[in-house]
């Protein structure tokens, strides 16, 4: 991975299963930021990354990438970004490698349908967990609850 520009070491692997329309995220850990290498083992998802790094020129900006078993893409999400996805196939098995262990006390979630972000989710209405549905808008996170950007 270092030859491909990913300097971190992966310490944990995770797998999740979801059905069509389910949105998971936008999750992040702070402190104990995690980089994630994500891919799909079955099905297809609309994958979303959101820059949370205070002071970053792209703070609050998001990117969408289609990940599927057919296109065999992997996406690296660096520390300091939130991550989420929506299943666009009947079901999906989602795989992700993390650069730091899971710390439940550091887990945070940006509201998936935050109107300030205006992410164009593929399927409406979307289905979420109670936890993801009760998340906060990005503007409601104090600066002490978000990672800082470094130009280095």
CSV table of C-alpha atoms in Angstrom, one decimal:
chain,number,residue,atom,x,y,z
A,1,UNK,CA,0.0,0.0,0.0
A,2,UNK,CA,2.9,2.4,0.7
A,3,UNK,CA,3.9,2.1,-3.0
A,4,UNK,CA,0.4,3.4,-3.9
A,5,UNK,CA,0.6,6.4,-1.6
A,6,UNK,CA,-1.0,5.0,1.6
A,7,UNK,CA,1.6,5.4,4.3
A,8,UNK,CA,-0.5,4.1,7.3
A,9,UNK,CA,-0.5,0.6,8.6
A,10,UNK,CA,-3.9,-1.2,8.7
A,11,UNK,CA,-4.7,-2.7,12.1
A,12,UNK,CA,-8.4,-3.9,11.8
A,13,UNK,CA,-10.7,-5.3,9.1
A,14,UNK,CA,-14.5,-5.0,9.2
A,15,UNK,CA,-17.4,-6.3,7.1
A,16,UNK,CA,-21.0,-5.1,7.0
A,17,UNK,CA,-24.1,-6.3,5.3
A,18,UNK,CA,-26.9,-4.0,4.2
A,19,UNK,CA,-29.9,-4.0,1.9
A,20,UNK,CA,-31.1,-1.6,-0.9
A,21,UNK,CA,-31.6,2.0,0.2
A,22,UNK,CA,-29.8,1.7,3.5
A,23,UNK,CA,-27.4,4.6,4.4
A,24,UNK,CA,-24.6,4.0,6.8
A,25,UNK,CA,-22.7,7.1,8.0
A,26,UNK,CA,-21.3,9.6,7.8
A,27,UNK,CA,-19.0,8.1,10.5
A,28,UNK,CA,-15.7,9.2,11.8
A,29,UNK,CA,-13.5,8.9,15.0
A,30,UNK,CA,-11.9,11.8,16.7
A,31,UNK,CA,-9.5,11.7,18.3
A,32,UNK,CA,-8.1,8.3,17.1
A,33,UNK,CA,-8.8,9.3,13.5
A,34,UNK,CA,-9.0,6.3,11.2
A,35,UNK,CA,-8.0,6.0,7.6
A,36,UNK,CA,-10.1,3.4,5.7
A,37,UNK,CA,-9.6,1.4,2.6
A,38,UNK,CA,-13.1,0.4,1.4
A,39,UNK,CA,-14.4,-2.0,-1.2
A,40,UNK,CA,-17.5,-4.0,-2.0
A,41,UNK,CA,-17.5,-7.8,-1.9
A,42,UNK,CA,-21.1,-8.2,-3.1
A,43,UNK,CA,-23.4,-5.7,-4.8
A,44,UNK,CA,-23.0,-2.0,-5.3
A,45,UNK,CA,-22.9,1.2,-3.2
A,46,UNK,CA,-22.7,4.9,-3.6
A,47,UNK,CA,-19.7,5.8,-1.4
A,48,UNK,CA,-19.4,9.3,0.2
A,49,UNK,CA,-16.3,10.9,1.8
A,50,UNK,CA,-16.5,14.2,3.6
A,51,UNK,CA,-13.5,16.4,4.5
A,52,UNK,CA,-13.8,17.3,8.3
A,53,UNK,CA,-10.3,18.8,8.7
A,54,UNK,CA,-10.7,22.3,10.2
A,55,UNK,CA,-8.7,24.8,8.1
A,56,UNK,CA,-8.6,22.5,5.0
A,57,UNK,CA,-9.3,24.2,1.7
A,58,UNK,CA,-11.8,21.4,1.1
A,59,UNK,CA,-13.5,21.4,4.5
A,60,UNK,CA,-17.1,20.5,4.2
A,61,UNK,CA,-16.7,19.2,0.7
A,62,UNK,CA,-17.7,15.7,-0.3
A,63,UNK,CA,-16.9,13.2,-3.1
A,64,UNK,CA,-19.0,10.4,-4.4
A,65,UNK,CA,-17.6,7.2,-5.9
A,66,UNK,CA,-19.5,4.1,-7.1
A,67,UNK,CA,-18.0,0.9,-5.6
A,68,UNK,CA,-19.2,-2.5,-6.8
A,69,UNK,CA,-18.2,-6.0,-7.2
A,70,UNK,CA,-18.3,-5.4,-11.0
A,71,UNK,CA,-15.9,-2.4,-11.1
A,72,UNK,CA,-13.6,-3.8,-8.4
A,73,UNK,CA,-12.6,-0.4,-7.2
A,74,UNK,CA,-11.1,0.3,-3.8
A,75,UNK,CA,-11.2,3.8,-2.2
A,76,UNK,CA,-8.8,5.1,0.4
A,77,UNK,CA,-10.3,7.6,2.9
A,78,UNK,CA,-7.6,9.4,4.8
A,79,UNK,CA,-7.8,10.2,8.5
A,80,UNK,CA,-9.8,13.4,9.1
A,81,UNK,CA,-12.6,12.5,6.7
A,82,UNK,CA,-16.1,11.2,7.5
A,83,UNK,CA,-17.3,8.2,5.5
A,84,UNK,CA,-20.7,6.8,4.5
A,85,UNK,CA,-22.4,4.8,1.8
A,86,UNK,CA,-25.8,3.9,0.4
A,87,UNK,CA,-26.6,0.5,-1.0
A,88,UNK,CA,-27.9,0.8,-4.6
A,89,UNK,CA,-28.1,-2.9,-5.4
A,90,UNK,CA,-30.6,-5.4,-3.7
A,91,UNK,CA,-27.9,-6.0,-1.0
A,92,UNK,CA,-24.3,-5.4,-0.5
A,93,UNK,CA,-21.4,-6.7,1.5
A,94,UNK,CA,-19.0,-3.9,2.4
A,95,UNK,CA,-15.4,-4.4,3.4
A,96,UNK,CA,-13.1,-1.9,5.1
A,97,UNK,CA,-9.6,-1.9,6.5
A,98,UNK,CA,-8.8,0.7,9.2
A,99,UNK,CA,-5.6,2.4,10.3
A,100,UNK,CA,-6.6,2.6,14.0
A,101,UNK,CA,-8.7,0.4,16.2
A,102,UNK,CA,-12.4,1.1,16.9
A,103,UNK,CA,-12.7,3.4,19.9
A,104,UNK,CA,-16.5,3.6,20.7
A,105,UNK,CA,-15.9,6.7,23.0
A,106,UNK,CA,-14.5,8.5,19.9
A,107,UNK,CA,-17.1,7.5,17.4
A,108,UNK,CA,-19.1,10.4,15.9
A,109,UNK,CA,-21.6,10.9,13.1
A,110,UNK,CA,-22.4,13.7,10.8
A,111,UNK,CA,-26.0,13.7,9.7
A,112,UNK,CA,-26.2,11.9,6.4
A,113,UNK,CA,-28.9,14.3,5.0
A,114,UNK,CA,-27.4,17.5,6.4
A,115,UNK,CA,-29.1,20.2,4.3
A,116,UNK,CA,-25.9,22.3,4.3
A,117,UNK,CA,-24.0,19.5,2.6
A,118,UNK,CA,-26.8,18.6,0.1
A,119,UNK,CA,-25.4,15.2,-0.8
A,120,UNK,CA,-27.5,13.7,-3.6
A,121,UNK,CA,-28.3,10.3,-2.2
A,122,UNK,CA,-29.4,7.8,-4.9
A,123,UNK,CA,-32.5,6.3,-3.3
A,124,UNK,CA,-35.2,8.2,-1.4
A,125,UNK,CA,-36.5,7.6,1.1
A,126,UNK,CA,-33.3,6.2,2.6
A,127,UNK,CA,-33.2,3.8,5.5
A,128,UNK,CA,-30.9,4.5,8.5
A,129,UNK,CA,-30.2,3.2,11.9
A,130,UNK,CA,-31.6,5.2,14.8
A,131,UNK,CA,-28.1,6.3,15.7
A,132,UNK,CA,-27.3,7.6,12.2
A,133,UNK,CA,-30.7,9.3,12.0
A,134,UNK,CA,-30.0,11.2,15.2
A,135,UNK,CA,-26.6,12.5,14.1
A,136,UNK,CA,-25.6,16.2,14.2
A,137,UNK,CA,-25.2,18.6,11.3
A,138,UNK,CA,-21.6,19.4,10.5
A,139,UNK,CA,-22.1,23.0,11.6
A,140,UNK,CA,-23.1,21.8,15.1
A,141,UNK,CA,-19.7,20.2,15.8
A,142,UNK,CA,-17.4,22.5,17.8
A,143,UNK,CA,-13.8,22.9,16.7
A,144,UNK,CA,-12.7,20.6,19.6
A,145,UNK,CA,-14.7,17.8,18.1
A,146,UNK,CA,-13.1,17.9,14.6
A,147,UNK,CA,-9.6,17.1,13.4
A,148,UNK,CA,-7.3,19.9,12.2
A,149,UNK,CA,-5.8,20.2,8.8
A,150,UNK,CA,-2.0,20.3,8.4
A,151,UNK,CA,-0.4,21.5,5.2
A,152,UNK,CA,2.4,19.0,5.6
